[in-house]
Short mmCIF file of C-alpha atoms in Angstrom, two decimals:
data_model
loop_
_atom_site.label_atom_id
_atom_site.label_comp_id
_atom_site.label_asym_id
_atom_site.label_seq_id
_atom_site.Cartn_x
_atom_site.Cartn_y
_atom_site.Cartn_z
CA MET A 122 31.36 25.59 -12.85
CA HIS A 123 30.34 22.53 -14.84
CA ARG A 124 28.80 23.53 -18.20
CA ALA A 125 25.67 21.41 -17.59
CA THR A 126 25.14 23.14 -14.26
CA SER A 127 25.59 26.56 -15.90
CA LEU A 128 22.97 25.70 -18.52
CA PHE A 129 20.67 24.39 -15.77
CA LEU A 130 20.91 27.60 -13.73
CA SER A 131 20.33 29.72 -16.82
CA ALA A 132 17.20 27.75 -17.60
CA VAL A 133 16.00 28.11 -14.03
CA SER A 134 16.56 31.89 -14.07
CA VAL A 135 14.32 32.14 -17.15
CA VAL A 136 11.62 30.13 -15.39
CA ALA A 137 11.99 32.18 -12.22
CA ALA A 138 11.70 35.43 -14.18
CA ALA A 139 8.35 34.26 -15.46
CA GLY A 140 7.12 33.95 -11.86
CA CYS A 141 6.70 31.13 -9.37
CA ALA A 142 2.98 30.53 -9.75
CA ALA A 143 2.03 26.86 -9.84
CA ARG A 144 1.21 25.65 -13.32
CA PRO A 145 -1.72 23.34 -13.99
CA ILE A 146 -0.90 19.80 -15.03
CA ALA A 147 -2.29 19.04 -18.48
CA PRO A 148 -3.00 15.42 -19.37
CA LEU A 149 -0.80 14.22 -22.21
CA ALA A 150 -2.23 13.56 -25.65
CA GLY A 151 -1.80 10.31 -27.53
CA PRO A 152 -2.13 6.62 -26.74
CA THR A 153 -1.35 5.45 -23.22
CA SER A 154 1.43 3.20 -24.45
CA ALA A 155 3.44 6.15 -25.83
CA PRO A 156 6.26 7.66 -23.76
CA VAL A 157 5.76 11.15 -22.35
CA MET A 158 6.68 13.97 -24.72
CA GLU A 159 9.77 16.07 -24.07
CA THR A 160 9.00 19.41 -22.41
CA PRO A 161 11.18 22.51 -21.92
CA ALA A 162 10.92 22.05 -18.16
CA ARG A 163 12.17 18.47 -18.41
CA VAL A 164 15.04 19.39 -20.70
CA ALA A 165 16.08 22.21 -18.34
CA LEU A 166 16.15 19.90 -15.32
CA ILE A 167 19.45 18.23 -16.07
CA SER A 168 20.98 18.72 -12.65
CA ALA A 169 19.99 18.26 -9.03
CA PRO A 170 16.89 20.36 -8.22
CA ARG A 171 17.76 23.29 -5.99
CA GLY A 172 14.56 25.17 -5.17
CA ASP A 173 10.80 25.40 -5.35
CA VAL A 174 10.75 26.34 -9.04
CA GLU A 175 12.66 23.22 -10.01
CA TRP A 176 10.62 21.00 -7.71
CA ASN A 177 7.36 22.44 -9.03
CA ALA A 178 8.50 21.56 -12.53
CA LEU A 179 9.32 18.04 -11.40
CA GLY A 180 5.91 17.87 -9.76
CA ASP A 181 4.32 18.91 -13.04
CA GLU A 182 6.24 16.17 -14.81
CA ALA A 183 5.14 13.63 -12.22
CA GLY A 184 1.53 14.73 -12.69
CA ALA A 185 1.77 14.35 -16.45
CA LEU A 186 3.27 10.89 -16.06
CA LEU A 187 0.65 9.85 -13.54
CA SER A 188 -2.20 11.14 -15.68
CA GLN A 189 -0.97 9.00 -18.55
CA TYR A 190 -0.27 5.98 -16.34
CA LEU A 191 -3.81 6.07 -14.95
CA ARG A 192 -5.20 5.71 -18.47
CA ILE A 193 -3.71 2.24 -18.70
CA ASN A 194 -6.45 -0.04 -17.40
CA THR A 195 -4.77 -2.70 -15.25
CA THR A 196 -7.85 -3.86 -13.35
CA ASN A 197 -7.05 -7.24 -11.84
CA PRO A 198 -8.32 -9.66 -12.94
CA PRO A 199 -7.05 -9.88 -15.61
CA GLY A 200 -4.48 -7.15 -14.86
CA ASN A 201 -2.91 -6.90 -18.31
CA GLU A 202 0.12 -5.39 -16.58
CA ILE A 203 2.29 -6.02 -19.63
CA VAL A 204 0.95 -2.80 -21.18
CA ALA A 205 1.93 -0.80 -18.10
CA ALA A 206 5.35 -2.46 -18.03
CA ARG A 207 6.01 -1.52 -21.66
CA TRP A 208 5.04 2.08 -20.94
CA LEU A 209 7.33 2.26 -17.91
CA THR A 210 10.12 0.71 -19.95
CA ALA A 211 9.76 3.42 -22.60
CA VAL A 212 9.98 6.18 -19.97
CA LEU A 213 13.03 4.61 -18.33
CA ARG A 214 14.88 3.95 -21.57
CA ARG A 215 14.33 7.50 -22.73
CA GLU A 216 16.38 8.46 -19.67
CA GLY A 217 19.10 5.94 -20.44
CA ILE A 218 17.94 3.44 -17.82
CA ASP A 219 17.58 -0.13 -19.06
CA ALA A 220 14.69 -2.20 -17.80
CA GLN A 221 14.06 -5.93 -17.91
CA VAL A 222 10.46 -7.07 -18.33
CA PHE A 223 9.62 -10.61 -17.25
CA GLU A 224 6.36 -12.07 -18.56
CA PRO A 225 5.59 -15.02 -16.22
CA ALA A 226 2.16 -15.57 -17.80
CA PRO A 227 0.37 -14.17 -20.87
CA GLY A 228 -0.47 -10.52 -20.24
CA LYS A 229 1.32 -10.45 -16.87
CA ALA A 230 4.61 -8.67 -16.25
CA ASN A 231 7.20 -7.75 -13.63
CA LEU A 232 9.63 -4.93 -14.44
CA TYR A 233 13.12 -4.63 -12.99
CA ALA A 234 15.51 -1.67 -13.42
CA ARG A 235 18.71 -0.93 -11.50
CA LEU A 236 20.61 2.33 -11.06
CA ARG A 237 24.17 1.41 -10.11
CA GLY A 238 26.12 2.74 -7.15
CA ASP A 239 29.69 1.97 -6.14
CA GLY A 240 28.68 -1.09 -4.14
CA SER A 241 30.00 0.14 -0.80
CA ALA A 242 26.51 -0.39 0.66
CA ARG A 243 23.84 -2.95 -0.18
CA PRO A 244 21.00 -2.02 -2.59
CA LEU A 245 17.68 -0.31 -1.89
CA ILE A 246 14.51 -1.57 -3.63
CA LEU A 247 11.64 0.74 -4.61
CA LEU A 248 8.71 -1.67 -4.90
CA ASN A 249 5.35 -0.83 -6.48
CA HIS A 250 2.56 -2.78 -8.14
CA MET A 251 0.98 -2.04 -11.50
CA ASP A 252 -2.41 -3.70 -11.00
CA VAL A 253 -5.49 -1.99 -9.56
CA VAL A 254 -8.86 -3.10 -8.21
CA LEU A 255 -12.18 -2.85 -10.01
CA ALA A 256 -13.75 0.59 -10.48
CA SER A 257 -17.46 0.94 -11.34
CA PRO A 258 -17.74 4.04 -13.59
CA GLU A 259 -21.39 4.63 -12.71
CA TYR A 260 -20.36 5.57 -9.16
CA TRP A 261 -17.55 7.93 -10.14
CA GLN A 262 -17.66 11.65 -10.96
CA VAL A 263 -15.15 11.06 -13.78
CA ASP A 264 -14.10 8.13 -15.94
CA PRO A 265 -11.89 6.11 -13.53
CA PHE A 266 -9.37 5.52 -16.32
CA SER A 267 -9.29 9.06 -17.69
CA GLY A 268 -6.37 10.43 -15.62
CA ALA A 269 -8.42 13.63 -15.46
CA VAL A 270 -7.08 16.72 -13.68
CA ARG A 271 -9.90 18.56 -11.97
CA GLY A 272 -10.30 20.68 -8.86
CA GLY A 273 -6.65 20.41 -7.90
CA TYR A 274 -6.65 16.59 -8.06
CA ILE A 275 -5.50 13.89 -10.47
CA TRP A 276 -8.32 11.36 -10.68
CA GLY A 277 -8.21 7.67 -11.49
CA ARG A 278 -8.19 4.15 -10.17
CA GLY A 279 -4.72 3.64 -8.75
CA ALA A 280 -3.96 7.30 -8.02
CA LEU A 281 -3.33 6.28 -4.40
CA ASP A 282 -3.07 2.48 -4.67
CA MET A 283 -0.48 2.54 -5.97
CA LYS A 284 0.32 4.10 -9.32
CA GLY A 285 0.80 7.49 -7.68
CA GLU A 286 3.50 6.19 -5.36
CA GLY A 287 4.93 4.21 -8.27
CA ILE A 288 5.37 7.48 -10.19
CA ALA A 289 7.03 9.11 -7.15
CA GLN A 290 9.46 6.18 -7.08
CA LEU A 291 10.02 6.49 -10.82
CA MET A 292 10.74 10.22 -10.49
CA THR A 293 13.28 9.46 -7.75
CA LEU A 294 15.14 7.18 -10.13
CA LEU A 295 14.99 9.72 -12.97
CA ILE A 296 16.24 12.61 -10.84
CA LEU A 297 19.13 10.57 -9.44
CA LYS A 298 20.11 9.62 -12.99
CA ARG A 299 19.78 13.12 -14.49
CA ALA A 300 21.71 14.72 -11.65
CA ALA A 301 24.40 12.01 -11.76
CA VAL A 302 24.17 11.73 -7.97
CA PRO A 303 27.09 9.56 -6.72
CA LEU A 304 25.52 6.52 -5.07
CA LYS A 305 26.96 4.19 -2.44
CA ARG A 306 24.23 1.63 -3.04
CA ASP A 307 22.30 0.49 -6.11
CA VAL A 308 18.69 1.70 -6.34
CA ILE A 309 16.34 -0.93 -7.79
CA PHE A 310 12.95 -0.05 -9.29
CA LEU A 311 10.63 -3.06 -9.16
CA ALA A 312 7.09 -2.86 -10.59
CA THR A 313 5.07 -6.05 -10.18
CA SER A 314 1.77 -7.73 -11.01
CA ASP A 315 -0.96 -9.34 -8.93
CA GLU A 316 -0.62 -7.52 -5.61
CA GLU A 317 -4.36 -6.86 -5.53
CA ILE A 318 -5.27 -10.55 -5.72
CA GLY A 319 -2.82 -11.61 -3.02
CA ALA A 320 -1.17 -14.34 -5.07
CA GLY A 321 -0.49 -14.98 -8.75
CA VAL A 322 2.79 -14.26 -10.50
CA GLY A 323 3.76 -10.90 -8.99
CA ALA A 324 6.22 -9.98 -6.24
CA GLY A 325 6.19 -13.40 -4.57
CA ALA A 326 6.91 -15.22 -7.81
CA PHE A 327 9.60 -12.69 -8.71
CA ALA A 328 11.29 -13.06 -5.30
CA GLU A 329 11.29 -16.84 -5.74
CA ARG A 330 12.30 -17.09 -9.40
CA HIS A 331 14.70 -14.15 -9.60
CA ALA A 332 16.13 -14.05 -6.10
CA ASP A 333 19.59 -13.53 -7.58
CA LEU A 334 18.54 -10.03 -8.72
CA ILE A 335 17.46 -8.83 -5.28
CA ARG A 336 19.01 -11.13 -2.68
CA ASP A 337 21.79 -8.67 -1.91
CA ALA A 338 19.37 -5.82 -1.04
CA GLU A 339 19.41 -4.32 2.45
CA PHE A 340 16.31 -2.11 2.33
CA LEU A 341 12.94 -1.82 0.59
CA ILE A 342 10.37 0.98 0.35
CA THR A 343 6.79 0.33 -0.73
CA GLU A 344 3.19 1.22 0.15
CA GLY A 345 1.68 0.73 3.59
CA GLY A 346 2.40 4.03 5.34
CA THR A 347 0.40 7.16 6.07
CA THR A 348 1.12 10.88 6.16
CA ARG A 349 -1.96 12.04 8.06
CA VAL A 350 -3.27 15.59 7.63
CA ASN A 351 -5.63 17.05 10.23
CA GLU A 352 -8.65 19.28 9.70
CA GLN A 353 -6.52 22.39 10.05
CA GLY A 354 -4.24 21.27 7.21
CA GLY A 355 -1.29 20.38 9.44
CA VAL A 356 0.47 17.02 9.50
CA ASP A 357 -0.42 15.03 12.62
CA TYR A 358 1.99 12.22 12.01
CA TYR A 359 4.07 10.27 9.56
CA GLY A 360 3.11 6.60 9.88
CA VAL A 361 5.77 4.18 8.66
CA GLY A 362 4.72 0.60 8.02
CA THR A 363 7.07 -1.82 9.77
CA THR A 364 4.64 -4.73 10.16
CA GLU A 365 1.20 -5.87 9.02
CA LYS A 366 -1.44 -8.45 9.83
CA SER A 367 -1.47 -11.77 8.02
CA PRO A 368 -4.39 -12.86 5.83
CA PHE A 369 -5.94 -16.23 6.65
CA TRP A 370 -8.80 -16.42 4.16
CA LEU A 371 -11.16 -19.33 4.69
CA ASP A 372 -13.76 -21.23 2.68
CA MET A 373 -16.54 -22.40 5.00
CA THR A 374 -18.83 -25.31 4.07
CA ALA A 375 -21.98 -26.59 5.76
CA ARG A 376 -23.35 -30.00 4.72
CA GLY A 377 -26.81 -31.50 5.09
CA THR A 378 -29.58 -33.37 3.33
CA PRO A 379 -30.66 -32.06 -0.09
CA GLY A 380 -34.23 -32.17 -1.33
CA HIS A 381 -37.19 -30.34 -2.79
CA GLY A 382 -37.84 -26.90 -1.41
CA SER A 383 -41.49 -27.78 -0.80
CA ARG A 384 -40.45 -30.38 1.84
CA PRO A 385 -38.21 -28.70 4.43
CA THR A 386 -35.50 -30.86 5.98
CA PRO A 387 -34.31 -30.54 9.58
CA ASP A 388 -30.66 -30.45 8.51
CA ASN A 389 -30.92 -27.97 5.63
CA PRO A 390 -27.27 -26.95 5.02
CA VAL A 391 -28.29 -23.33 4.37
CA HIS A 392 -29.92 -23.16 7.78
CA ARG A 393 -26.87 -24.82 9.32
CA LEU A 394 -24.59 -22.28 7.64
CA ILE A 395 -26.69 -19.35 8.85
CA ARG A 396 -26.63 -20.61 12.44
CA ALA A 397 -22.85 -21.02 12.30
CA LEU A 398 -22.33 -17.60 10.77
CA GLY A 399 -24.49 -16.07 13.48
CA ARG A 400 -22.16 -17.51 16.12
CA ILE A 401 -19.13 -16.20 14.23
CA ALA A 402 -20.65 -12.74 13.83
CA GLU A 403 -21.30 -12.55 17.58
CA TRP A 404 -17.84 -13.81 18.55
CA ARG A 405 -15.58 -11.14 19.98
CA THR A 406 -12.07 -12.43 19.48
CA PRO A 407 -9.69 -11.77 22.39
CA LEU A 408 -7.96 -8.40 22.64
CA VAL A 409 -4.20 -8.66 22.18
CA VAL A 410 -1.65 -5.85 22.51
CA THR A 411 1.42 -6.44 20.37
CA PRO A 412 4.60 -4.44 21.13
CA GLY A 413 4.29 -2.40 17.94
CA VAL A 414 0.67 -1.47 18.62
CA GLU A 415 1.50 -0.56 22.21
CA ARG A 416 4.17 1.79 20.90
CA TYR A 417 1.73 3.25 18.35
CA PHE A 418 -0.91 4.06 20.99
CA ARG A 419 1.74 5.57 23.25
CA ASP A 420 2.78 7.81 20.35
CA LEU A 421 -0.83 8.80 19.65
CA ALA A 422 -1.23 9.82 23.28
CA THR A 423 1.07 12.78 22.62
CA LEU A 424 -1.47 14.11 20.10
CA GLU A 425 -4.55 13.65 22.27
CA ALA A 426 -6.26 16.75 23.64
CA ASP A 427 -8.78 14.71 25.62
CA SER A 428 -7.24 13.78 28.98
CA THR A 429 -9.13 10.49 29.29
CA ARG A 430 -8.11 9.23 25.87
CA ARG A 431 -4.57 10.43 26.49
CA ARG A 432 -4.47 8.32 29.68
CA TRP A 433 -5.90 5.29 27.88
CA PHE A 434 -3.46 5.53 24.96
CA SER A 435 -0.48 6.07 27.27
CA ASP A 436 -1.08 2.63 28.79
CA ILE A 437 -3.27 0.69 26.37
CA ARG A 438 -2.83 -2.57 28.31
CA ALA A 439 -4.31 -1.02 31.44
CA ALA A 440 -7.04 0.68 29.42
CA LEU A 441 -8.25 -2.64 28.02
CA ARG A 442 -9.03 -3.80 31.55
CA ASP A 443 -11.65 -1.01 31.74
CA SER A 444 -14.96 -1.91 30.07
CA VAL A 445 -15.74 1.73 29.21
CA ALA A 446 -12.35 2.16 27.56
CA VAL A 447 -12.77 -1.09 25.64
CA ARG A 448 -16.16 -0.04 24.24
CA THR A 449 -14.86 3.39 23.25
CA ILE A 450 -11.56 2.29 21.74
CA THR A 451 -12.90 -0.71 19.81
CA SER A 452 -15.75 1.36 18.38
CA ASP A 453 -13.05 2.87 16.18
CA LEU A 454 -12.74 0.37 13.30
CA THR A 455 -9.01 0.94 12.85
CA TYR A 456 -8.15 0.58 16.54
CA ASN A 457 -10.34 -2.51 16.80
CA ALA A 458 -8.51 -4.14 13.88
CA LEU A 459 -5.13 -3.42 15.48
CA LEU A 460 -6.10 -5.06 18.77
CA ARG A 461 -7.58 -8.41 17.74
CA ASN A 462 -7.80 -11.06 15.08
CA THR A 463 -10.69 -10.04 12.86
CA ILE A 464 -13.27 -11.93 10.79
CA SER A 465 -15.39 -10.44 8.02
CA ILE A 466 -18.06 -12.57 6.32
CA THR A 467 -17.71 -11.53 2.68
CA GLY A 468 -19.45 -14.18 0.57
CA LEU A 469 -22.43 -16.59 0.71
CA LYS A 470 -23.74 -19.28 -1.63
CA GLY A 471 -26.58 -21.77 -1.36
CA SER A 472 -28.67 -23.26 -4.14
CA ASP A 473 -28.82 -21.99 -7.71
CA LYS A 474 -32.55 -22.76 -7.80
CA THR A 475 -35.28 -21.47 -5.52
CA ASN A 476 -37.03 -24.85 -5.19
CA VAL A 477 -33.91 -26.94 -4.44
CA ILE A 478 -32.38 -27.53 -1.03
CA PRO A 479 -28.70 -27.97 -1.85
CA PRO A 480 -26.41 -30.65 -0.40
CA LEU A 481 -24.08 -27.94 0.87
CA ALA A 482 -23.91 -24.19 1.46
CA THR A 483 -20.74 -22.12 1.55
CA ALA A 484 -19.39 -18.85 2.86
CA VAL A 485 -16.14 -16.95 2.55
CA LEU A 486 -14.37 -15.45 5.56
CA ASP A 487 -11.72 -12.73 5.43
CA VAL A 488 -9.63 -13.45 8.53
CA ARG A 489 -6.69 -11.24 9.52
CA LEU A 490 -4.28 -12.45 12.19
CA LEU A 491 -2.10 -10.37 14.47
CA PRO A 492 1.66 -10.94 14.63
CA GLY A 493 2.45 -13.95 16.80
CA GLN A 494 -0.89 -15.70 16.17
CA GLU A 495 -0.88 -19.30 14.95
CA PRO A 496 -3.34 -20.09 12.13
CA ALA A 497 -3.91 -23.66 13.37
CA ALA A 498 -4.76 -22.48 16.88
CA PHE A 499 -7.13 -19.83 15.53
CA LEU A 500 -8.86 -22.39 13.31
CA ALA A 501 -9.36 -24.76 16.25
CA GLU A 502 -10.93 -21.98 18.29
CA LEU A 503 -13.17 -20.98 15.38
CA GLN A 504 -14.39 -24.57 15.08
CA ARG A 505 -15.13 -24.60 18.81
CA VAL A 506 -17.18 -21.38 18.52
CA VAL A 507 -19.23 -22.83 15.66
CA GLY A 508 -19.80 -26.10 17.53
CA ASP A 509 -20.99 -28.13 14.53
CA THR A 510 -18.91 -30.94 13.03
CA GLU A 511 -20.88 -30.67 9.77
CA VAL A 512 -19.41 -27.20 9.24
CA THR A 513 -15.83 -27.28 8.01
CA PHE A 514 -13.18 -24.73 7.09
CA ARG A 515 -10.49 -24.82 4.43
CA PRO A 516 -7.78 -22.19 3.95
CA GLN A 517 -7.96 -20.63 0.47
CA GLY A 518 -4.22 -20.53 0.13
CA PRO A 519 -0.99 -20.35 2.07
CA SER A 520 -0.75 -18.10 5.10
CA TRP A 521 2.41 -16.65 6.52
CA PRO A 522 3.48 -15.33 9.90
CA ALA A 523 3.50 -11.58 10.30
CA THR A 524 6.97 -10.10 10.05
CA GLU A 525 8.40 -6.85 11.38
CA SER A 526 11.29 -4.62 10.38
CA SER A 527 13.42 -2.85 12.97
CA THR A 528 13.25 0.91 13.47
CA ASP A 529 16.96 0.91 14.33
CA THR A 530 18.23 1.18 10.74
CA GLU A 531 19.81 3.78 8.50
CA LEU A 532 16.71 3.89 6.30
CA PHE A 533 14.27 4.44 9.17
CA ARG A 534 16.47 7.25 10.46
CA ALA A 535 16.48 8.76 6.96
CA ILE A 536 12.67 8.67 6.92
CA GLU A 537 12.56 10.39 10.31
CA ALA A 538 15.04 13.05 9.19
CA ALA A 539 13.17 13.78 5.95
CA ALA A 540 9.89 14.05 7.87
CA HIS A 541 11.30 16.41 10.49
CA VAL A 542 12.86 18.69 7.89
CA ARG A 543 9.30 19.31 6.67
CA HIS A 544 7.49 19.21 10.01
CA PRO A 545 9.93 19.44 12.95
CA GLU A 546 7.26 18.74 15.55
CA ALA A 547 5.44 15.97 13.67
CA LEU A 548 5.25 12.52 15.16
CA VAL A 549 6.94 9.69 13.27
CA THR A 550 5.28 6.47 14.37
CA THR A 551 4.76 2.87 13.26
CA PRO A 552 1.10 1.86 12.93
CA MET A 553 0.51 -1.77 12.05
CA LEU A 554 -1.20 -2.20 8.71
CA ALA A 555 -4.53 -4.01 9.11
CA GLY A 556 -4.32 -5.11 5.48
CA PHE A 557 -1.20 -6.51 3.84
CA THR A 558 1.26 -5.62 1.11
CA ASP A 559 3.97 -7.52 -0.74
CA SER A 560 6.52 -6.58 1.95
CA HIS A 561 6.35 -10.00 3.59
CA TYR A 562 8.03 -11.71 0.63
CA PHE A 563 11.08 -9.51 1.09
CA ARG A 564 11.16 -9.39 4.88
CA ARG A 565 11.42 -13.18 4.82
CA MET A 566 14.56 -12.73 2.68
CA GLY A 567 16.10 -10.56 5.40
CA ILE A 568 15.39 -7.25 3.61
CA ALA A 569 14.25 -4.51 6.02
CA SER A 570 11.04 -3.24 4.43
CA TYR A 571 9.05 -0.09 5.17
CA GLY A 572 5.70 1.23 4.04
CA ILE A 573 5.66 4.94 3.27
CA GLY A 574 2.69 7.11 2.38
CA PRO A 575 4.47 9.96 0.58
CA PHE A 576 1.31 11.97 -0.03
CA PRO A 577 -0.21 14.01 2.83
CA LEU A 578 -3.85 12.87 3.02
CA THR A 579 -6.88 13.65 5.13
CA VAL A 580 -9.00 10.77 6.39
CA SER A 581 -11.62 11.49 3.72
CA GLU A 582 -9.03 11.57 0.93
CA SER A 583 -7.59 8.23 2.02
CA ARG A 584 -11.03 6.61 1.63
CA GLY A 585 -10.47 6.72 -2.13
CA VAL A 586 -8.24 3.64 -1.80
CA HIS A 587 -10.40 0.83 -3.27
CA GLY A 588 -13.31 3.30 -3.15
CA ASN A 589 -15.07 5.63 -5.56
CA ASP A 590 -13.47 8.83 -6.90
CA GLU A 591 -9.91 7.82 -6.02
CA ARG A 592 -7.63 10.80 -6.53
CA VAL A 593 -4.45 12.48 -5.35
CA GLY A 594 -3.96 16.21 -4.92
CA VAL A 595 -1.59 17.97 -7.31
CA GLU A 596 0.20 19.57 -4.37
CA ALA A 597 0.26 16.28 -2.46
CA LEU A 598 1.95 14.64 -5.45
CA ARG A 599 4.54 17.40 -5.60
CA PHE A 600 5.18 16.96 -1.88
CA GLY A 601 5.48 13.20 -2.26
CA VAL A 602 7.98 13.34 -5.12
CA ARG A 603 10.29 15.59 -3.14
CA PHE A 604 9.81 13.71 0.14
CA LEU A 605 10.56 10.30 -1.33
CA TYR A 606 13.58 11.59 -3.26
CA ASP A 607 14.91 13.14 -0.05
CA ILE A 608 14.62 9.82 1.80
CA VAL A 609 16.33 7.86 -0.94
CA LYS A 610 19.10 10.38 -1.42
CA ARG A 611 19.83 10.39 2.32
CA VAL A 612 20.23 6.63 2.44
CA ALA A 613 21.74 5.95 -1.00
CA ALA A 614 23.95 8.91 -1.90
CA LYS A 615 27.63 9.01 -1.01
#
């Protein structure tokens, strides 16, 4: 027996003798930029984990890391991801893993680390983003940047989106390194900026400027999946993200005659804008069933207890020819978003002064397009619905066609296998993401990319994403660390 393994088993026997009760995760002391302190559990775990005791210890370590990571405020804008990148670098280098930090703009950062295999298979990328959205402390039960552990949860902005998954990816890299797992493919850890603002100098800029570092990759794992827990605590399904809608954000402008507010004008641009927005709000865009969504509904039918809904989901195309089915199905916000191009009016602006009729009024539209939809054709139809040549639309930035990754790959089969080891009867399906991630940059490079939600979540828990009181369960984190490691080991180990 290898001496390191002998020491490892001795350490585990001591831990086991003390009992298998779960230990609480204590937030780490010290500044957020400091690396995590050495712990007896971490020192003992120098070989591949073999049982619940070892995995619980790794879960504790992940919780301690996440608690500290959440204290680094990377609200974007401005992001200030450089602080997070330096912290991640310190953790990686303590394990003997070198990391490169690229600073494409002041305060911004993209981190790249690579665990080498023998090169007999192409690399796997673990992609995560360091930035988070705004959190308003007055609406939270705890400080959103405290990393507090309370009630069985680790609280903080980014716990789910996506610092928690970033830590699960980090732990996968650390465990592979500590255990000296022989790898057939390199495993790349890539932490980026600016995902939450949909542009900037994050994953897209990295893929463009440093394509030589990732061009050879075959697979990528990132956010965009769901492990859905039902009310009874069982897992209904593992949802793997293989495609997502495309954003087509629009600035809308209505023009007219300016003047004094005391003398109303017949072509007040604010009035014109309101009339146009009313037409848009009433417009029901056509229902479209994409192949992936058809497959998703057919999968969901196997979970349906209600015979009518089961019939509808089994043949969603036929169901959408029934007005009752259409009203019922589209009343679900998620299903509605999967079946049509959507428009949300999210911003309005008229005059800065109460007594001034402005020369123009503006609105902002969040448009999401289904795969296969052409932005130019959608824009022409939108203009027709509005029916006013004095109302114009301008895309905020570049759009891109929706892309999809095949389910007939070694990585997808590894995800299915890891899921069924845990829940043999659970459904593994491919819901389309109504939002978008950074996957599209890499799919366009020919890298098969999948969204995984490693943490089992109820519907109410998942509402923490971009919401108040975002948090991840301690046990869910433990599950996610082990689940993600299992997937990566299946596809990367020799």
